CSV table of C-alpha atoms and ligand atoms in Angstrom, one decimal:
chain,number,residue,atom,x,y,z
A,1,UNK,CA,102.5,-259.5,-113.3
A,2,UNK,CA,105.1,-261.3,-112.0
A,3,UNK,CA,108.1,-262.4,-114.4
A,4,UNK,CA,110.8,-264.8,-114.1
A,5,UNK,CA,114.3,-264.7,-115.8
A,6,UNK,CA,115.6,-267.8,-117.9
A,7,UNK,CA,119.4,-267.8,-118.1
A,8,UNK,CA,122.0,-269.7,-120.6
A,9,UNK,CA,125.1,-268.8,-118.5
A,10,UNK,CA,124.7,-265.0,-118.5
A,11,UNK,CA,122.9,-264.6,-121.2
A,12,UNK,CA,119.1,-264.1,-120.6
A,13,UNK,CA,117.1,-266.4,-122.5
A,14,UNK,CA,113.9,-264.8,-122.0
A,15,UNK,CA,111.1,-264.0,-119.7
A,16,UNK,CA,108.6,-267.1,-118.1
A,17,UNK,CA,105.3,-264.4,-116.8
A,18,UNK,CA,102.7,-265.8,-114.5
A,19,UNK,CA,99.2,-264.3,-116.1
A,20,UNK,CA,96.9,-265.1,-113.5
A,21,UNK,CA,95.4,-268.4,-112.7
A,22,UNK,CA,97.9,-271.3,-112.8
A,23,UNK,CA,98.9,-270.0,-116.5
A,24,UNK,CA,102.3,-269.1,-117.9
A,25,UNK,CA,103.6,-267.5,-120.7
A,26,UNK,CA,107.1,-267.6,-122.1
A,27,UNK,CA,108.8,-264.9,-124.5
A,28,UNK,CA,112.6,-265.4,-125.8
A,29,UNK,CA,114.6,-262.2,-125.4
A,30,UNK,CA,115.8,-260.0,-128.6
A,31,UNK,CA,119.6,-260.2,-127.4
A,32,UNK,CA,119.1,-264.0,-127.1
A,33,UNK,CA,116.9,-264.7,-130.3
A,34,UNK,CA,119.9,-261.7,-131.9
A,35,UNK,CA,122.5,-264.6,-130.8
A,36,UNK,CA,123.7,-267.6,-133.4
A,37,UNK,CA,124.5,-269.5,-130.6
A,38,UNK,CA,120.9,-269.6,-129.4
A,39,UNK,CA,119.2,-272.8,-128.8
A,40,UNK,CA,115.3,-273.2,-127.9
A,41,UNK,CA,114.3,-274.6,-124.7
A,42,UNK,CA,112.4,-277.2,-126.1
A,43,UNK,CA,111.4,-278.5,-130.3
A,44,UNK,CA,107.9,-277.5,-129.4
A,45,UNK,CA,109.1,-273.7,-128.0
A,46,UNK,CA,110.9,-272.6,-131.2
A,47,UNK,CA,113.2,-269.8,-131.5
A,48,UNK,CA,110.6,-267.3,-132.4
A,49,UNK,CA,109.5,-263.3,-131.8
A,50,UNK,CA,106.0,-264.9,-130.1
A,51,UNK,CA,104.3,-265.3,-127.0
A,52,UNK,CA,104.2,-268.9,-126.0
A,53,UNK,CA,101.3,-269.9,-123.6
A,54,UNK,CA,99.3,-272.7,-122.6
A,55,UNK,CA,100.5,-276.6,-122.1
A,56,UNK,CA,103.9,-276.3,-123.9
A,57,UNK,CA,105.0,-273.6,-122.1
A,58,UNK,CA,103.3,-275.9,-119.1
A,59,UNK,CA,105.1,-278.9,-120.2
A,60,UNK,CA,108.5,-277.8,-120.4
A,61,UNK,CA,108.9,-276.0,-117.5
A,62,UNK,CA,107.1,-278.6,-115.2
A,63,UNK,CA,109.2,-281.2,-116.3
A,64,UNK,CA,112.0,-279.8,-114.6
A,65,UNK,CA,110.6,-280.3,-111.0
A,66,UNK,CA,110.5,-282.9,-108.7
A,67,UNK,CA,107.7,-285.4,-109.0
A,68,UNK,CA,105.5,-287.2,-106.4
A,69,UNK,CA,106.5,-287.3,-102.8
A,70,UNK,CA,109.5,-285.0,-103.3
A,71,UNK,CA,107.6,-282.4,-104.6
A,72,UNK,CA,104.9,-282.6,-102.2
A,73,UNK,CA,107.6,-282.1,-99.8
A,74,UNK,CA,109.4,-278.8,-100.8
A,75,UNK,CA,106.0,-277.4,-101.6
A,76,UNK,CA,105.0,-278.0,-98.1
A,77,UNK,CA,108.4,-276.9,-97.4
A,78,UNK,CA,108.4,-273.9,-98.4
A,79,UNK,CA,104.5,-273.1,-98.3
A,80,UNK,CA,104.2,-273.1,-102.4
A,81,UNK,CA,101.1,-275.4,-103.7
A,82,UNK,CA,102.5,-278.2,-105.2
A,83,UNK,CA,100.5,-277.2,-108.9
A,84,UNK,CA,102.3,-273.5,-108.6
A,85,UNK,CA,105.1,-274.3,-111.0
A,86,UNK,CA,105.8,-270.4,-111.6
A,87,UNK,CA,106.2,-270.2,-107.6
A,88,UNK,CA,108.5,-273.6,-107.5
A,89,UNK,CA,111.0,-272.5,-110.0
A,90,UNK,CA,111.3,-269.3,-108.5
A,91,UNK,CA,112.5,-270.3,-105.6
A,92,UNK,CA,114.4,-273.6,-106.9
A,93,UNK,CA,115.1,-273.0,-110.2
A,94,UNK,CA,118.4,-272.2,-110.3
A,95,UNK,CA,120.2,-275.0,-111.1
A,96,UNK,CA,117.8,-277.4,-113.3
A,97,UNK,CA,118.5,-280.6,-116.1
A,98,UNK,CA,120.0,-279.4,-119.3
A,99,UNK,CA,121.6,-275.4,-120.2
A,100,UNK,CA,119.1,-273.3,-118.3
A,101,UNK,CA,118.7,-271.2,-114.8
A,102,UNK,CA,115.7,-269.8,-113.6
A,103,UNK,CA,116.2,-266.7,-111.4
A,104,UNK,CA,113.4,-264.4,-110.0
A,105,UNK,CA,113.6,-261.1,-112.1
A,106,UNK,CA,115.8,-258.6,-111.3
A,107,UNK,CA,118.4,-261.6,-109.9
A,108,UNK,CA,121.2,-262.0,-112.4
A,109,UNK,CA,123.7,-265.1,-112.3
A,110,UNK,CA,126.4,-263.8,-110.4
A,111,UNK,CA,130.2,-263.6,-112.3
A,112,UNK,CA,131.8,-265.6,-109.7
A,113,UNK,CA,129.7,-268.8,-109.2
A,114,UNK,CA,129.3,-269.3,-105.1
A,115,UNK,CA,129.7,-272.9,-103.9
A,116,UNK,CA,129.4,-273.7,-100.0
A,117,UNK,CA,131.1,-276.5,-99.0
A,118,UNK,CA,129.7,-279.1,-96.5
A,119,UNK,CA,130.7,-282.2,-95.1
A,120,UNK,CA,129.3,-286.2,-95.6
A,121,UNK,CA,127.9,-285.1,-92.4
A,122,UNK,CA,125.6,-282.6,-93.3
A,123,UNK,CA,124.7,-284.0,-96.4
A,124,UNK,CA,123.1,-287.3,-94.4
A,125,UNK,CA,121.2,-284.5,-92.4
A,126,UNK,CA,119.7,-282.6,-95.2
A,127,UNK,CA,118.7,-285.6,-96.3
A,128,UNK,CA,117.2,-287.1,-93.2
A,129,UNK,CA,115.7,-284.0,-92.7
A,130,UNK,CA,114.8,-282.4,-95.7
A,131,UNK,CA,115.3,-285.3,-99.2
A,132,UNK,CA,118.8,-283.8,-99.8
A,133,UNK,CA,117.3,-279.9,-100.3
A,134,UNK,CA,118.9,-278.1,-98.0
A,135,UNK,CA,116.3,-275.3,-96.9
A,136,UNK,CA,117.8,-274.2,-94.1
A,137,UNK,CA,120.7,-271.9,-95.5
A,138,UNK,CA,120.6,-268.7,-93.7
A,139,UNK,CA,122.2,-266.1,-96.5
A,140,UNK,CA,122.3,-266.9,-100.4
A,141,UNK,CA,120.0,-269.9,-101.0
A,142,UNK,CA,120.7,-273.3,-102.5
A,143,UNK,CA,117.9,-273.2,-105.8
A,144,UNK,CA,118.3,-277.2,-107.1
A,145,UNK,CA,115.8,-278.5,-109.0
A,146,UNK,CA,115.6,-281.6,-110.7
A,147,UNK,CA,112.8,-284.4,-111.9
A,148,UNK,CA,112.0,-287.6,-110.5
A,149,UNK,CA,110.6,-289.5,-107.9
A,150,UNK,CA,113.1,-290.3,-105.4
A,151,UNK,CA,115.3,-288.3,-102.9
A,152,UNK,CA,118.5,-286.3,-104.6
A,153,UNK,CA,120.9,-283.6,-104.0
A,154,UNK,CA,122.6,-281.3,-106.8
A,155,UNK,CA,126.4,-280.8,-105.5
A,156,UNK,CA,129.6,-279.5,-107.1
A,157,UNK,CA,132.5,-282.4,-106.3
A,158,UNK,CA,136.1,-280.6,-107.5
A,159,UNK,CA,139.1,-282.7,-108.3
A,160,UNK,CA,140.5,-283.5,-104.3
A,161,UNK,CA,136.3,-285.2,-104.0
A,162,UNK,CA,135.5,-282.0,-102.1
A,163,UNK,CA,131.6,-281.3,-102.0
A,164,UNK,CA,129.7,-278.0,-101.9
A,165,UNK,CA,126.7,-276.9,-102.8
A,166,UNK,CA,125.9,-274.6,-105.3
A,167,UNK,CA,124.2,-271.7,-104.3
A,168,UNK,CA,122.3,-269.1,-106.5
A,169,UNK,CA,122.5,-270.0,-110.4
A,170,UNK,CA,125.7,-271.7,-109.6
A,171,UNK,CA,125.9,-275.3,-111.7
A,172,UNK,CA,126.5,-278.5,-110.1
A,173,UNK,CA,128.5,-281.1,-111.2
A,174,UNK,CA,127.4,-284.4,-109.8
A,175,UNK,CA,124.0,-285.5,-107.8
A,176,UNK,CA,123.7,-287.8,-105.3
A,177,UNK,CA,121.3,-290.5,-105.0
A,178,UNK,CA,120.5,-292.0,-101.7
A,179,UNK,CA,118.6,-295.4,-101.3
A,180,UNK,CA,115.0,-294.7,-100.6
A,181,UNK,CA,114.7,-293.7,-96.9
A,182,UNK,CA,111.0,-293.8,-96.8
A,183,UNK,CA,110.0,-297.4,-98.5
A,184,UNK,CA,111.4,-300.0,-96.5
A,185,UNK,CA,110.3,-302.3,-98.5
A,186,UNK,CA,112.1,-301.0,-101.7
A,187,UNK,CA,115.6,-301.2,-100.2
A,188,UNK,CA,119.1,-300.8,-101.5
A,189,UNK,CA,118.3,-298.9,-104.1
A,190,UNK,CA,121.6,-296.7,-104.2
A,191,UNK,CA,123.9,-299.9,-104.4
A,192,UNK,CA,121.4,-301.7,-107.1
A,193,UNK,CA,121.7,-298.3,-109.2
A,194,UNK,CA,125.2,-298.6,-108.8
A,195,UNK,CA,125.6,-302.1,-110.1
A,196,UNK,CA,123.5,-301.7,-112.9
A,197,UNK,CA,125.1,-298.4,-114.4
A,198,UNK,CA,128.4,-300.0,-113.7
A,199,UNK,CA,127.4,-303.2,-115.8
A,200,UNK,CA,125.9,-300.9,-118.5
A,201,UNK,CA,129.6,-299.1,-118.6
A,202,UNK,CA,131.1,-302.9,-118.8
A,203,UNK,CA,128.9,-303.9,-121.3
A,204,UNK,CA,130.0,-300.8,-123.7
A,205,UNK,CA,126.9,-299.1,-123.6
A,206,UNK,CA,127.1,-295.3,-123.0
A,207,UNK,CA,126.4,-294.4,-119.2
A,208,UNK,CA,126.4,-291.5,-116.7
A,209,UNK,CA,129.7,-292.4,-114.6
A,210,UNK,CA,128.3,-293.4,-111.5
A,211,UNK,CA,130.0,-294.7,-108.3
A,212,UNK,CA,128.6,-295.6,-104.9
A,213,UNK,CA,129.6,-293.8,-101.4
A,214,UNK,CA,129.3,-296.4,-99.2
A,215,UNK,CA,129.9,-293.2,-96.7
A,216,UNK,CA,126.7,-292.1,-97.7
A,217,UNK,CA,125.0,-294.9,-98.6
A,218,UNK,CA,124.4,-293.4,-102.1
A,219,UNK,CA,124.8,-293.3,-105.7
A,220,UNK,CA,127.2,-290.3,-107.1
A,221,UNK,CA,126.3,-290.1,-110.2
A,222,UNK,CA,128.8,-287.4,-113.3
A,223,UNK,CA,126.7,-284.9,-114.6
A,224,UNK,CA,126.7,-285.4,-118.2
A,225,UNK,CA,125.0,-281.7,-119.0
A,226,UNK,CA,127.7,-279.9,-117.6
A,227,UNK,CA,131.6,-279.7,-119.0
A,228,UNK,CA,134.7,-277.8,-117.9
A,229,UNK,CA,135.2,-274.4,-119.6
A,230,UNK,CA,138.1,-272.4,-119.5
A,231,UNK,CA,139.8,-271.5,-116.4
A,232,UNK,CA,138.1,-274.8,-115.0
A,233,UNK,CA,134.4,-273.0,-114.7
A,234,UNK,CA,131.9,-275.1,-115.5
A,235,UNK,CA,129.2,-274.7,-118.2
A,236,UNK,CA,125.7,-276.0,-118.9
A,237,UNK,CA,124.3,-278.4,-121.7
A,238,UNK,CA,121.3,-278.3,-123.0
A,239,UNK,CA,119.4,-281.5,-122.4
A,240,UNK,CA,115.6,-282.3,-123.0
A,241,UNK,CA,114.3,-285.1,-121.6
A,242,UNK,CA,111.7,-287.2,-124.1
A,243,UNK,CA,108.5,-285.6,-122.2
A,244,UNK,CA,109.8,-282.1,-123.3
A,245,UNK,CA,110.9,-283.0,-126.5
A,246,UNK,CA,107.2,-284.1,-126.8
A,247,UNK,CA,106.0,-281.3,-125.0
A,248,UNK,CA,103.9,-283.5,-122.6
A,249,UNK,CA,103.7,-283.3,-119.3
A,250,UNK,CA,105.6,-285.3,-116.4
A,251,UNK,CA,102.5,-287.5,-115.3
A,252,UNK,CA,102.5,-289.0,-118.7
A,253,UNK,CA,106.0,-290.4,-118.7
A,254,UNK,CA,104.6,-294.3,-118.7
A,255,UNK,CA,102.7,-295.5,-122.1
A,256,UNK,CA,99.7,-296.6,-119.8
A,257,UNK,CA,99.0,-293.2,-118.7
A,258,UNK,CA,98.4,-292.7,-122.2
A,259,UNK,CA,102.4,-291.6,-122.9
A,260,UNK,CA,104.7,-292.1,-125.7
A,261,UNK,CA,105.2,-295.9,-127.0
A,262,UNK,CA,108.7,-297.5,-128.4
A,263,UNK,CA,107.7,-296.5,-131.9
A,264,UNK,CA,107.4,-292.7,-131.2
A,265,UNK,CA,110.6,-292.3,-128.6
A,266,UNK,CA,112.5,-293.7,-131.4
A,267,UNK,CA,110.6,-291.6,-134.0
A,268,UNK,CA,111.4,-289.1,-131.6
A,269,UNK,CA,115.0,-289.8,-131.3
A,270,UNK,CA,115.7,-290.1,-135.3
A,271,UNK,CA,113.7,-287.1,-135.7
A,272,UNK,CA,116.1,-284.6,-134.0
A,273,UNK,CA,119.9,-286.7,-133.6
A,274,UNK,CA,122.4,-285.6,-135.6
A,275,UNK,CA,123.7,-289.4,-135.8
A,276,UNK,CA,120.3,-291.0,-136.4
A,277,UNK,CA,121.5,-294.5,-137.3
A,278,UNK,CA,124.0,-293.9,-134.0
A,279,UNK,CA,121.6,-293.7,-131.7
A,280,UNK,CA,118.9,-295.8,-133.1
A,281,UNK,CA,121.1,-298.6,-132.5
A,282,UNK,CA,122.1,-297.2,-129.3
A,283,UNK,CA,118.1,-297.2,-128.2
A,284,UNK,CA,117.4,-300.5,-129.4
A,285,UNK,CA,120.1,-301.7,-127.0
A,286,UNK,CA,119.0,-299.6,-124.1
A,287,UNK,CA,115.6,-301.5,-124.4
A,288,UNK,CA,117.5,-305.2,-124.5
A,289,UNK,CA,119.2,-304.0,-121.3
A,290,UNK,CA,116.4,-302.8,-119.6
A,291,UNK,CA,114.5,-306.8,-120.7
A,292,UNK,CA,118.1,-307.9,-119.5
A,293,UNK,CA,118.5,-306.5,-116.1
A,294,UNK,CA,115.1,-306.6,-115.2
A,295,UNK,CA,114.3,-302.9,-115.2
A,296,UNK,CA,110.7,-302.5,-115.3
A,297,UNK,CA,110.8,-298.3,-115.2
A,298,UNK,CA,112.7,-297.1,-118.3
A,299,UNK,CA,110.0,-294.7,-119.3
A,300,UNK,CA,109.9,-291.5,-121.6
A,301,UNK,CA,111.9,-289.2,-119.2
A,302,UNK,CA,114.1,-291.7,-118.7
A,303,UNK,CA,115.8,-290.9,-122.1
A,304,UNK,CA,117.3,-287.5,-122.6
A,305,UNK,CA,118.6,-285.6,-126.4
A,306,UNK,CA,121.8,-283.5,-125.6
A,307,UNK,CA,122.8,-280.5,-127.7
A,308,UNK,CA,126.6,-279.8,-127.9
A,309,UNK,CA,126.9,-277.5,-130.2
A,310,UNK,CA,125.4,-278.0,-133.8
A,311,UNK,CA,124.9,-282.0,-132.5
A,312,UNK,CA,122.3,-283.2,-130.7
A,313,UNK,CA,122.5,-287.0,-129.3
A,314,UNK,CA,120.7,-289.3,-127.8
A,315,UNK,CA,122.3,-289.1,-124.1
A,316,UNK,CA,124.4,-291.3,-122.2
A,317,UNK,CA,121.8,-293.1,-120.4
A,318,UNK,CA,120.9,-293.0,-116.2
A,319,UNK,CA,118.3,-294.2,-113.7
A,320,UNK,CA,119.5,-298.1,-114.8
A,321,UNK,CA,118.3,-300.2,-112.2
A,322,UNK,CA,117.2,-303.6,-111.4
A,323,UNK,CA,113.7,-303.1,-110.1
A,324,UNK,CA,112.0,-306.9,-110.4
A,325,UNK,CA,113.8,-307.1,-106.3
A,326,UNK,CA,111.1,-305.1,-105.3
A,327,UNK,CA,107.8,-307.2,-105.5
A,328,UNK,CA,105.7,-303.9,-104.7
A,329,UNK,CA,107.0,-302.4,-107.5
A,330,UNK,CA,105.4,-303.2,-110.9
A,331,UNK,CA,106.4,-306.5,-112.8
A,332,UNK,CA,105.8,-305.3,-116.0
A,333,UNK,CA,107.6,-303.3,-118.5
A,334,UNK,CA,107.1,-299.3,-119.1
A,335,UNK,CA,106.9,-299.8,-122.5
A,336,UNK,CA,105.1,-302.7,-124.7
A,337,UNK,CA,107.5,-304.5,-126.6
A,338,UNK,CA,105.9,-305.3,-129.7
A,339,UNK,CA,102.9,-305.4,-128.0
A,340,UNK,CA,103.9,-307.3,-124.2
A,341,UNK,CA,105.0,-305.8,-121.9
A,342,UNK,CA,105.6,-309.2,-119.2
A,343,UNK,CA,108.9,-309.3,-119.5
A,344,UNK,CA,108.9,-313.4,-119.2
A,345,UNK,CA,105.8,-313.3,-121.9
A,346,UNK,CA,109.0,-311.8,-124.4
A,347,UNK,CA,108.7,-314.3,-127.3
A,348,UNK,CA,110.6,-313.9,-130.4
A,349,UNK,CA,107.5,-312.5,-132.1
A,350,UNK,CA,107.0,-309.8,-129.8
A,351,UNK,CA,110.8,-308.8,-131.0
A,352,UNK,CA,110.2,-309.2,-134.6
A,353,UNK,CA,107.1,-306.8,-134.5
A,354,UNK,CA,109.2,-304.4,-132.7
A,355,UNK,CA,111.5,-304.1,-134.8
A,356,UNK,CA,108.7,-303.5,-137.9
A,357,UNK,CA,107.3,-301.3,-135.6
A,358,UNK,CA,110.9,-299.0,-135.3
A,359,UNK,CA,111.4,-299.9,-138.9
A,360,UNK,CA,114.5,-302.0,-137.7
A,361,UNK,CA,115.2,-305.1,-139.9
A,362,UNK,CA,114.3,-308.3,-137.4
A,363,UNK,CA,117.8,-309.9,-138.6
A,364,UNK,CA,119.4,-306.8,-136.8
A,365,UNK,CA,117.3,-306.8,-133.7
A,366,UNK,CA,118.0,-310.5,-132.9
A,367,UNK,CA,122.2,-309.7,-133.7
A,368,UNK,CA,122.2,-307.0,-131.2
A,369,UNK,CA,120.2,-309.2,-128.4
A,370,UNK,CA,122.7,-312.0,-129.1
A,371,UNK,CA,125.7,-309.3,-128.9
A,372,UNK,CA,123.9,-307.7,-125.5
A,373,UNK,CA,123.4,-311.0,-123.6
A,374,UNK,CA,126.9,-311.6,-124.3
A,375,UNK,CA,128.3,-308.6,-123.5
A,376,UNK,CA,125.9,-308.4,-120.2
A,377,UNK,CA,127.2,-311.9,-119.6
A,378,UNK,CA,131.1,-311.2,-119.5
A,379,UNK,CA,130.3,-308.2,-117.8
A,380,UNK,CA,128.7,-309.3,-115.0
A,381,UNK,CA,131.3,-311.2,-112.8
A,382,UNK,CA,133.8,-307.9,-113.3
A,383,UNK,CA,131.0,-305.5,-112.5
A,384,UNK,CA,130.4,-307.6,-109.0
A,385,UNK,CA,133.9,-307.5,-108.2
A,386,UNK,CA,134.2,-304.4,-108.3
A,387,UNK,CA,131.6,-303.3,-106.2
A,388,UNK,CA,132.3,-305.4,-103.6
A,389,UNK,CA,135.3,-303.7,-102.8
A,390,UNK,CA,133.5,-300.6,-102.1
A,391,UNK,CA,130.5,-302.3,-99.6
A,392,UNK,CA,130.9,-303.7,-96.4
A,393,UNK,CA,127.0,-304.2,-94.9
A,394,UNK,CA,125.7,-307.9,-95.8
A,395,UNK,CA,122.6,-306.5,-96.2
A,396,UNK,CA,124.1,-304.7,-99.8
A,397,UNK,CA,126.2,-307.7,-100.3
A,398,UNK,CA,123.0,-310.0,-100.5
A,399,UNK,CA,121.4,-307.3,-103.1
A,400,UNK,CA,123.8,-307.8,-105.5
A,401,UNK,CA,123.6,-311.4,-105.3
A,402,UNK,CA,120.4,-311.5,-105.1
A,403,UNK,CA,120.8,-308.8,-108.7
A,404,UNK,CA,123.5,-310.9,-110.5
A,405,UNK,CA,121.3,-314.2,-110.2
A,406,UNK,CA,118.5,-312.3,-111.9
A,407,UNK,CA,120.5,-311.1,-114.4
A,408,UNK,CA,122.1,-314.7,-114.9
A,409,UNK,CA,118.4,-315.8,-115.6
A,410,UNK,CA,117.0,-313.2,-118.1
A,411,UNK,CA,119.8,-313.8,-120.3
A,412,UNK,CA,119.3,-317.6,-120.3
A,413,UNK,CA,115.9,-317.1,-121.1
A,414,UNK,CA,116.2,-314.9,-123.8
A,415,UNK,CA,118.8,-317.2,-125.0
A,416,UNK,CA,116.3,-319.9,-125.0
A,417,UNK,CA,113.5,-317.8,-126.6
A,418,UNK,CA,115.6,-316.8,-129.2
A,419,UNK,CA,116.3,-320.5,-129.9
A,420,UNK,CA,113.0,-322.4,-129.6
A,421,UNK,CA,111.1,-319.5,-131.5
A,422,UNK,CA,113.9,-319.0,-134.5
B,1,ATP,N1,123.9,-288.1,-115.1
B,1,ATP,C1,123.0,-287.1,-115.3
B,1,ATP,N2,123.4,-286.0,-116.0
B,1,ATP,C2,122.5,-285.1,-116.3
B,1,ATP,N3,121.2,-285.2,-116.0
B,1,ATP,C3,120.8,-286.3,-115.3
B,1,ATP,C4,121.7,-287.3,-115.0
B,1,ATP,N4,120.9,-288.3,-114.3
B,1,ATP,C5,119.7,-287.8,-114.3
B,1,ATP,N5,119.6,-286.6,-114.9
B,1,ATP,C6,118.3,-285.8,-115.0
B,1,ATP,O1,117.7,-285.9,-113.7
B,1,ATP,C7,116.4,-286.4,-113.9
B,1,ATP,C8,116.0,-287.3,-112.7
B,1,ATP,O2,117.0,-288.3,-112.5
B,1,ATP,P1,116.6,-289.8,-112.2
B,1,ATP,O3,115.9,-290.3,-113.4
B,1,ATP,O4,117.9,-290.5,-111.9
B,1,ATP,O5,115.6,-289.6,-111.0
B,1,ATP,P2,114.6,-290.6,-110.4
B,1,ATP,O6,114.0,-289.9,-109.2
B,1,ATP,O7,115.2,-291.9,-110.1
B,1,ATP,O8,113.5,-290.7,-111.5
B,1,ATP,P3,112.2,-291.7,-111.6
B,1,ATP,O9,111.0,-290.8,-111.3
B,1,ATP,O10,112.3,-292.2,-113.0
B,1,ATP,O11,112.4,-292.8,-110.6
B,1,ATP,C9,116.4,-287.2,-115.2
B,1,ATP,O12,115.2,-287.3,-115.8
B,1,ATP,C10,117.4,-286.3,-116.0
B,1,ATP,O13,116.7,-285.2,-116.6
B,2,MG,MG1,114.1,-291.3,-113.7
């Protein structure tokens, strides 16, 4: 049987075993379930003296790979099926979302993380050539793994912007996002992510700190899972996204595949924050922004817990962008909003039953709209100001026009909604 090591910086967390078929099983070690610091990798996967098998033990760990085209990439890549999750983290699991490694047994996270350093050159090949994994390391290897769709590298940036990669179980510190190279009709995408996480910081919401490399013609986007430790090594944070926390599995992120709706990610979110009126307030923004800057794809793994400590917390929030630009991308919402999910269909009502559905009162709901499109609005001209400092192609230019007029227009018309239907 073959076993694979989970690691919370060095200390082993516990053993995933591949038993045959496409089936896992996942014990936590004594020395780690021994430890008061110990957290469990997910609510479902409690610190306990068991064997964990079947979907949960499924769930978690599948939800820290790369989805759709990516992953059918690297599995190609590196001739592992793309269904073989035990054989994918082996060989990329390393450096994942959230506090933990996963190392093939008998490898142990080495003392002295190793980082190799590369040039904006190189990175532009690795992703030309390979969606920013770079597999063609001859020595240590680079094991980066994390979720989503679209084309992304995992790099340590230290104080002077120097990049490496990390190799081994080393952590990373940033990723970087390039627009999508195979969708020509989706385009832009690293300069609309950009904007809209930079409007989200302006309008005071919590945000990974993002900023665009024109160099690279990407988003670089702060790790919020990892801080500086003493002597300026960096640690992990344990993070879960919402499909973990729920133990369900990646390809039911979107409430039409028969995922979570509103009412249970905020169920969800007061059922395990530390600050539970906090970040309920905090979520019920994050889903006027999304109405407000036209961003059709917030779904379930989309949202994150973090645990720092004895707190866990909603996380800042990622992945904003504007994705109405893109007619071949869907028009309608991720999740139903009290019932509709067309975002020009949004009528008062639909807001009201929201917020009975969140147990919100409707009073509060419409006060933080009002206080969003405001702070959206006066946020806006700054945000495109500053970004057009940093561009130089027209092409990008006309994207954020093309951005800030949408935006200009949603908040009108949820003025207006608010008005005619109050
Ligand atoms: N700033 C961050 N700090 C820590 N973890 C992050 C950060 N941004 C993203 N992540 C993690 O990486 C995962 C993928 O990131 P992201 O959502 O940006 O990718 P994507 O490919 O655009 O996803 P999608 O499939 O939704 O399009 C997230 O689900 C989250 O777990
Ligand atoms: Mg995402």
């Amino acid at each position: 049987m073959k076993r694979l090591s989970v690691y919370a910086g060095e200390h082993l967390v516990g053993c995933l075993n591949e038993d045959g078929g496409n089936g896992m099983s996942f014990v936590y070690s004594s020395h780690w379930l021994a430890n008061p610091e110990a957290i469990p990798l997910s609510p479902e996967l409690p610190l306990a003296d068991q064997v964990f098998r079947g979907d949960l033990v499924t769930a978690f760990f599948e939800n820290l790979l790369p989805e759709g085209d990516v992953l059918e990439f690297i599995s190609k890549a590196a001739h592992i099926s793309s269904g073989n999750i035990f054989g994918l983290l082996e060989r990329f699991g390393g450096d994942t979302a959230g506090a933990f490694s996963i190392l093939p047994e008998g490898m142990r996270p080495s003392d002295q993380p190793h980082y190799l350093p590369v040039t904006p050159e190189s990175i532009l090949q690795w992703f030309d050539r390979s969606r920013g994994i770079p597999l063609d390391l001859s020595g240590e290897q680079a094991r980066m793994s994390l979720s989503g769709a679209q084309d992304k590298m995992t790099v340590f940036i230290d104080a002077n912007g120097d990049i490496s990669i990390p190799l081994g179980a080393a952590p990373s510190s940033h990723i970087i996002k390039p627009s999508l190279q195979h969708r020509h009709d989706i385009p832009n995408t690293a300069i609309n992510e950009a904007m809209i996480m930079m409007l989200a910081h302006h309008s005071k919401l919590d945000v990974a700190e993002v900023r665009y490399a024109a160099e690279l013609g990407a988003v670089v986007i702060r790790r919020y899972d990892r801080e500086t430790g003493p002597g300026g090594r960096l640690r992990r944070l344990h993070q879960n996204d919402l499909c973990q926390v729920l133990g369900i599995p990646s390809g039911k992120k979107y409430e039409s595949e028969g995922g979570p709706s509103l009412k249970t990610c905020f169920e969800t979110v007061l059922a395990h924050s530390t600050q539970p009126a906090l970040d309920k307030k905090r979520l019920i923004e994050w889903v006027i922004f999304n109405v407000l800057v036209d961003n059709m794809d917030g779904h379930a793994k989309n949202l994150s817990l973090i645990t720092i400590g004895k707190r866990t917390r909603l996380a800042p929030f990622y992945d904003l962008v504007c994705t109405t630009v893109y007619p071949n991308l869907s028009q309608k919402l991720a999740f139903k909003i009290g019932g509709e999910n067309r975002p020009r269909w949004l009528l008062l009502r639909h807001w009201d039953r929201f917020a009975e559905e969140i147990a919100a009162k409707p009073q509060f709901v419409h006060k933080t709209m009002t206080d969003m499109i405001q702070r959206v609005e006066s946020a806006l001209p700054n945000t495109v100001t500053m970004l057009r400092s940093t561009i130089s192609k027209p092409d990008e230019w006309l994207m954020i026009e093309q951005i800030q007029e949408r935006v200009r227009t949603s908040a009108v018309q949820m003025k207006t909604r608010m008005k005619n239907s109050g």
